[in-house]
PDB file of C-alpha atoms in Angstrom:
ATOM      1  CA  UNK A 567       0.546   2.242   2.872  1.00  0.00           C
ATOM      2  CA  UNK A 568       1.679   5.766   2.204  1.00  0.00           C
ATOM      3  CA  UNK A 569       4.118   4.721  -0.478  1.00  0.00           C
ATOM      4  CA  UNK A 570       1.424   2.767  -2.357  1.00  0.00           C
ATOM      5  CA  UNK A 571      -0.975   5.694  -2.087  1.00  0.00           C
ATOM      6  CA  UNK A 572       1.674   8.070  -3.634  1.00  0.00           C
ATOM      7  CA  UNK A 573       2.391   5.358  -6.205  1.00  0.00           C
ATOM      8  CA  UNK A 574      -1.276   5.379  -7.356  1.00  0.00           C
ATOM      9  CA  UNK A 575      -1.379   9.186  -7.423  1.00  0.00           C
ATOM     10  CA  UNK A 576       1.624   9.237  -9.634  1.00  0.00           C
ATOM     11  CA  UNK A 577       0.778   6.363 -11.972  1.00  0.00           C
ATOM     12  CA  UNK A 578      -2.919   6.671 -12.470  1.00  0.00           C
ATOM     13  CA  UNK A 579      -3.268   9.908 -14.414  1.00  0.00           C
ATOM     14  CA  UNK A 580      -6.986  10.511 -13.811  1.00  0.00           C
ATOM     15  CA  UNK A 581      -6.788   9.722 -10.103  1.00  0.00           C
ATOM     16  CA  UNK A 582      -7.093  12.837  -7.843  1.00  0.00           C
ATOM     17  CA  UNK A 583      -8.009  11.315  -4.446  1.00  0.00           C
ATOM     18  CA  UNK A 584      -6.816   8.413  -2.363  1.00  0.00           C
ATOM     19  CA  UNK A 585      -8.254   7.405   0.884  1.00  0.00           C
ATOM     20  CA  UNK A 586      -6.163   5.796   3.675  1.00  0.00           C
ATOM     21  CA  UNK A 587      -7.624   3.779   6.586  1.00  0.00           C
ATOM     22  CA  UNK A 588      -4.790   3.070   8.998  1.00  0.00           C
ATOM     23  CA  UNK A 589      -5.458   1.349  12.231  1.00  0.00           C
ATOM     24  CA  UNK A 590      -4.293   2.957  15.546  1.00  0.00           C
ATOM     25  CA  UNK A 591      -1.098   0.817  15.485  1.00  0.00           C
ATOM     26  CA  UNK A 592      -0.034   2.251  12.125  1.00  0.00           C
ATOM     27  CA  UNK A 593      -0.396   5.761  13.567  1.00  0.00           C
ATOM     28  CA  UNK A 594       1.528   4.917  16.669  1.00  0.00           C
ATOM     29  CA  UNK A 595       4.508   3.568  14.760  1.00  0.00           C
ATOM     30  CA  UNK A 596       4.598   6.113  11.939  1.00  0.00           C
ATOM     31  CA  UNK A 597       3.883   9.851  11.972  1.00  0.00           C
ATOM     32  CA  UNK A 598       1.479  10.069   9.107  1.00  0.00           C
ATOM     33  CA  UNK A 599       0.729  13.792   9.264  1.00  0.00           C
ATOM     34  CA  UNK A 600       4.430  14.770   9.423  1.00  0.00           C
ATOM     35  CA  UNK A 601       5.331  12.476   6.381  1.00  0.00           C
ATOM     36  CA  UNK A 602       2.449  13.865   4.308  1.00  0.00           C
ATOM     37  CA  UNK A 603       3.587  17.443   5.287  1.00  0.00           C
ATOM     38  CA  UNK A 604       7.050  16.721   4.164  1.00  0.00           C
ATOM     39  CA  UNK A 605       5.606  15.512   0.790  1.00  0.00           C
ATOM     40  CA  UNK A 606       3.925  18.961   0.303  1.00  0.00           C
ATOM     41  CA  UNK A 607       0.500  17.978   1.510  1.00  0.00           C
ATOM     42  CA  UNK A 608      -1.342  20.503   3.875  1.00  0.00           C
ATOM     43  CA  UNK A 609      -4.108  19.371   6.146  1.00  0.00           C
ATOM     44  CA  UNK A 610      -7.294  21.272   5.212  1.00  0.00           C
ATOM     45  CA  UNK A 611      -9.825  19.396   7.433  1.00  0.00           C
ATOM     46  CA  UNK A 612      -9.353  17.796  10.848  1.00  0.00           C
ATOM     47  CA  UNK A 613     -12.209  15.557  11.835  1.00  0.00           C
ATOM     48  CA  UNK A 614     -12.341  13.806  15.164  1.00  0.00           C
ATOM     49  CA  UNK A 615      -9.641  13.641  17.894  1.00  0.00           C
ATOM     50  CA  UNK A 616      -6.848  11.661  16.199  1.00  0.00           C
ATOM     51  CA  UNK A 617      -3.600  13.386  15.414  1.00  0.00           C
ATOM     52  CA  UNK A 618      -3.316  11.936  11.929  1.00  0.00           C
ATOM     53  CA  UNK A 619      -6.882  12.016  10.460  1.00  0.00           C
ATOM     54  CA  UNK A 620      -7.859  14.585   8.029  1.00  0.00           C
ATOM     55  CA  UNK A 621      -7.934  15.729   4.392  1.00  0.00           C
ATOM     56  CA  UNK A 622      -4.582  16.572   3.023  1.00  0.00           C
ATOM     57  CA  UNK A 623      -4.202  18.503  -0.179  1.00  0.00           C
ATOM     58  CA  UNK A 624      -1.312  19.115  -2.508  1.00  0.00           C
ATOM     59  CA  UNK A 625      -2.339  20.974  -5.700  1.00  0.00           C
ATOM     60  CA  UNK A 626      -4.974  18.901  -7.305  1.00  0.00           C
ATOM     61  CA  UNK A 627      -4.276  15.741  -5.362  1.00  0.00           C
ATOM     62  CA  UNK A 628      -6.008  14.823  -2.100  1.00  0.00           C
ATOM     63  CA  UNK A 629      -5.392  12.214   0.460  1.00  0.00           C
ATOM     64  CA  UNK A 630      -8.147  11.563   3.040  1.00  0.00           C
ATOM     65  CA  UNK A 631      -6.933   9.801   6.225  1.00  0.00           C
ATOM     66  CA  UNK A 632      -9.511   8.222   8.508  1.00  0.00           C
ATOM     67  CA  UNK A 633      -9.574   5.391  11.021  1.00  0.00           C
ATOM     68  CA  UNK A 634     -12.555   3.431   9.735  1.00  0.00           C
ATOM     69  CA  UNK A 635     -12.103  -0.412   9.843  1.00  0.00           C
ATOM     70  CA  UNK A 636     -13.142  -2.741   7.044  1.00  0.00           C
ATOM     71  CA  UNK A 637     -12.649  -0.520   4.056  1.00  0.00           C
ATOM     72  CA  UNK A 638      -9.157  -1.640   3.116  1.00  0.00           C
ATOM     73  CA  UNK A 639      -5.884   0.165   3.859  1.00  0.00           C
ATOM     74  CA  UNK A 640      -5.618   2.204   0.644  1.00  0.00           C
ATOM     75  CA  UNK A 641      -8.814   2.906  -1.435  1.00  0.00           C
ATOM     76  CA  UNK A 642      -9.127   4.880  -4.691  1.00  0.00           C
ATOM     77  CA  UNK A 643     -11.760   5.255  -7.402  1.00  0.00           C
ATOM     78  CA  UNK A 644     -11.491   6.345 -10.943  1.00  0.00           C
ATOM     79  CA  UNK A 645     -14.396   6.517 -13.472  1.00  0.00           C
ATOM     80  CA  UNK A 646     -13.460   2.982 -14.627  1.00  0.00           C
ATOM     81  CA  UNK A 647     -12.212   1.122 -11.578  1.00  0.00           C
ATOM     82  CA  UNK A 648     -12.242   0.958  -7.790  1.00  0.00           C
ATOM     83  CA  UNK A 649      -8.832   0.091  -6.198  1.00  0.00           C
ATOM     84  CA  UNK A 650      -8.583  -1.565  -2.802  1.00  0.00           C
ATOM     85  CA  UNK A 651      -5.105  -2.419  -1.406  1.00  0.00           C
ATOM     86  CA  UNK A 652      -4.366  -4.269   1.824  1.00  0.00           C
ATOM     87  CA  UNK A 653      -0.929  -3.372   3.131  1.00  0.00           C
ATOM     88  CA  UNK A 654       1.296  -5.177   5.630  1.00  0.00           C
ATOM     89  CA  UNK A 655       4.586  -3.780   6.819  1.00  0.00           C
ATOM     90  CA  UNK A 656       7.766  -4.781   8.343  1.00  0.00           C
ATOM     91  CA  UNK A 657      11.504  -4.292   8.426  1.00  0.00           C
ATOM     92  CA  UNK A 658      12.935  -4.422   4.854  1.00  0.00           C
ATOM     93  CA  UNK A 659      16.667  -4.786   5.612  1.00  0.00           C
ATOM     94  CA  UNK A 660      16.699  -7.856   7.924  1.00  0.00           C
ATOM     95  CA  UNK A 661      17.790 -11.460   7.892  1.00  0.00           C
ATOM     96  CA  UNK A 662      16.349 -12.147  11.302  1.00  0.00           C
ATOM     97  CA  UNK A 663      14.288 -15.435  11.039  1.00  0.00           C
ATOM     98  CA  UNK A 664      11.401 -14.161  13.059  1.00  0.00           C
ATOM     99  CA  UNK A 665      10.990 -11.057  10.946  1.00  0.00           C
ATOM    100  CA  UNK A 666      11.400 -12.995   7.730  1.00  0.00           C
ATOM    101  CA  UNK A 667       8.628 -15.317   8.904  1.00  0.00           C
ATOM    102  CA  UNK A 668       6.520 -12.204   9.673  1.00  0.00           C
ATOM    103  CA  UNK A 669       7.024 -10.767   6.257  1.00  0.00           C
ATOM    104  CA  UNK A 670       5.939 -14.099   4.656  1.00  0.00           C
ATOM    105  CA  UNK A 671       2.854 -14.138   6.918  1.00  0.00           C
ATOM    106  CA  UNK A 672       2.070 -10.501   6.044  1.00  0.00           C
ATOM    107  CA  UNK A 673       1.886 -11.286   2.292  1.00  0.00           C
ATOM    108  CA  UNK A 674      -0.316 -14.383   2.933  1.00  0.00           C
ATOM    109  CA  UNK A 675      -2.590 -12.339   5.256  1.00  0.00           C
ATOM    110  CA  UNK A 676      -3.000  -9.485   2.727  1.00  0.00           C
ATOM    111  CA  UNK A 677      -3.843 -11.812  -0.043  1.00  0.00           C
ATOM    112  CA  UNK A 678      -6.309 -13.673   2.359  1.00  0.00           C
ATOM    113  CA  UNK A 679      -7.964 -10.447   3.405  1.00  0.00           C
ATOM    114  CA  UNK A 680      -8.592  -9.527  -0.274  1.00  0.00           C
ATOM    115  CA  UNK A 681      -9.936 -13.060  -0.983  1.00  0.00           C
ATOM    116  CA  UNK A 682     -12.524 -12.468   1.787  1.00  0.00           C
ATOM    117  CA  UNK A 683     -13.799  -9.258  -0.040  1.00  0.00           C
ATOM    118  CA  UNK A 684     -16.292  -9.490  -2.890  1.00  0.00           C
ATOM    119  CA  UNK A 685     -14.453  -9.792  -6.199  1.00  0.00           C
ATOM    120  CA  UNK A 686     -14.463  -6.794  -8.339  1.00  0.00           C
ATOM    121  CA  UNK A 687     -12.258  -3.815  -9.101  1.00  0.00           C
ATOM    122  CA  UNK A 688      -8.551  -3.804  -8.776  1.00  0.00           C
ATOM    123  CA  UNK A 689      -7.471  -5.662  -5.518  1.00  0.00           C
ATOM    124  CA  UNK A 690      -3.715  -5.349  -4.491  1.00  0.00           C
ATOM    125  CA  UNK A 691      -1.756  -7.011  -1.762  1.00  0.00           C
ATOM    126  CA  UNK A 692       1.098  -4.722  -0.801  1.00  0.00           C
ATOM    127  CA  UNK A 693       4.045  -5.716   1.363  1.00  0.00           C
ATOM    128  CA  UNK A 694       7.700  -4.756   1.774  1.00  0.00           C
ATOM    129  CA  UNK A 695      10.186  -6.033  -0.940  1.00  0.00           C
ATOM    130  CA  UNK A 696      12.704  -8.527   0.370  1.00  0.00           C
ATOM    131  CA  UNK A 697      14.282 -11.510  -1.216  1.00  0.00           C
ATOM    132  CA  UNK A 698      11.765 -13.615   0.719  1.00  0.00           C
ATOM    133  CA  UNK A 699       8.633 -11.659  -0.231  1.00  0.00           C
ATOM    134  CA  UNK A 700       9.746 -11.438  -3.802  1.00  0.00           C
ATOM    135  CA  UNK A 701      10.188 -15.240  -4.042  1.00  0.00           C
ATOM    136  CA  UNK A 702       6.829 -15.898  -2.382  1.00  0.00           C
ATOM    137  CA  UNK A 703       5.086 -13.302  -4.513  1.00  0.00           C
ATOM    138  CA  UNK A 704       6.291 -14.935  -7.626  1.00  0.00           C
ATOM    139  CA  UNK A 705       4.983 -18.181  -6.419  1.00  0.00           C
ATOM    140  CA  UNK A 706       1.553 -16.738  -5.427  1.00  0.00           C
ATOM    141  CA  UNK A 707       0.883 -14.416  -8.379  1.00  0.00           C
ATOM    142  CA  UNK A 708      -0.618 -16.859 -10.848  1.00  0.00           C
ATOM    143  CA  UNK A 709      -3.196 -18.203  -8.139  1.00  0.00           C
ATOM    144  CA  UNK A 710      -3.738 -14.688  -6.884  1.00  0.00           C
ATOM    145  CA  UNK A 711      -4.370 -13.389 -10.422  1.00  0.00           C
ATOM    146  CA  UNK A 712      -7.011 -16.073 -10.874  1.00  0.00           C
ATOM    147  CA  UNK A 713      -8.690 -14.679  -7.765  1.00  0.00           C
ATOM    148  CA  UNK A 714      -8.524 -11.187  -9.181  1.00  0.00           C
ATOM    149  CA  UNK A 715      -5.722 -10.073  -6.869  1.00  0.00           C
ATOM    150  CA  UNK A 716      -2.458  -8.336  -7.732  1.00  0.00           C
ATOM    151  CA  UNK A 717       0.737  -8.172  -5.751  1.00  0.00           C
ATOM    152  CA  UNK A 718       2.880  -5.136  -5.243  1.00  0.00           C
ATOM    153  CA  UNK A 719       6.167  -4.859  -3.231  1.00  0.00           C
ATOM    154  CA  UNK A 720       7.619  -1.668  -1.857  1.00  0.00           C
ATOM    155  CA  UNK A 721      11.298  -1.238  -1.077  1.00  0.00           C
ATOM    156  CA  UNK A 722      13.033   0.904   1.458  1.00  0.00           C
ATOM    157  CA  UNK A 723      13.082   3.877  -0.781  1.00  0.00           C
ATOM    158  CA  UNK A 724       9.393   3.721  -1.634  1.00  0.00           C
ATOM    159  CA  UNK A 725       9.839   2.185  -5.060  1.00  0.00           C
ATOM    160  CA  UNK A 726       6.837  -0.035  -5.983  1.00  0.00           C
ATOM    161  CA  UNK A 727       7.297  -3.212  -7.982  1.00  0.00           C
ATOM    162  CA  UNK A 728       4.143  -4.717  -9.425  1.00  0.00           C
ATOM    163  CA  UNK A 729       4.576  -8.531  -9.654  1.00  0.00           C
ATOM    164  CA  UNK A 730       3.085  -9.532 -13.008  1.00  0.00           C
ATOM    165  CA  UNK A 731       4.131 -13.121 -13.556  1.00  0.00           C
ATOM    166  CA  UNK A 732       5.614 -16.028 -11.818  1.00  0.00           C
ATOM    167  CA  UNK A 733       9.078 -15.353 -13.272  1.00  0.00           C
ATOM    168  CA  UNK A 734       9.701 -11.589 -13.408  1.00  0.00           C
ATOM    169  CA  UNK A 735       8.597  -8.308 -11.637  1.00  0.00           C
ATOM    170  CA  UNK A 736       7.061  -5.436 -13.748  1.00  0.00           C
ATOM    171  CA  UNK A 737       8.613  -2.152 -14.150  1.00  0.00           C
ATOM    172  CA  UNK A 738       9.422  -0.455 -10.965  1.00  0.00           C
ATOM    173  CA  UNK A 739       7.924   3.062 -10.249  1.00  0.00           C
ATOM    174  CA  UNK A 740       9.133   5.356  -7.604  1.00  0.00           C
ATOM    175  CA  UNK A 741       6.798   6.316  -4.728  1.00  0.00           C
TER     176      UNK A 741
END
C-alpha cells in the first residue's frame, strides 16, 4: 500500500496528495508512521486515537492516512482522473504452498473488489510480485483491462511493475 502510494507520487507529476485507508490489521503488522517518517514525511495533523492516522507532509507532497472502510486502500485524484487501488500483501520470498495460494487469492480478491465498484477512473489491483502472481497477472490482464482494471506488482524493494499485456510487464519504477 505504501509502496504504491509512493509510486504514484513519483510517477504522476501533477499529483500532490495521496490518501491511504489501511484497516486495523495493516497497522498492527506494519508501523506506518515510522515508515513514513523514514521517508521524510512529518505528521502535521493527528485526528482520532489511532497511532498511525494523520496528515503527513514532505515538501509539496501529502499523504493522508485514515481508517475509513469502503474507500479503497490507496486513493488519489488529479484534475483528469481519480485513482483507486486495492492492495493485498503477503510474503514475497516464499515457496510455501499455503502462502503461494494466499498470494494468488489476494490478486483475485483485489480484482474482485474493484469489479464491485462503479466503473470509472483508474482502478488498480496491487499485490506482491512473485513468479506466481506475475503468471496469474499476465493471464488476468486482458479480462481485467476489459473491466477497466489495471494490475500492478510490488517487489521486495518497493519497485512497482505495471502489467500491461498478457505477455510482458511494463517498465518498472522504483517506489
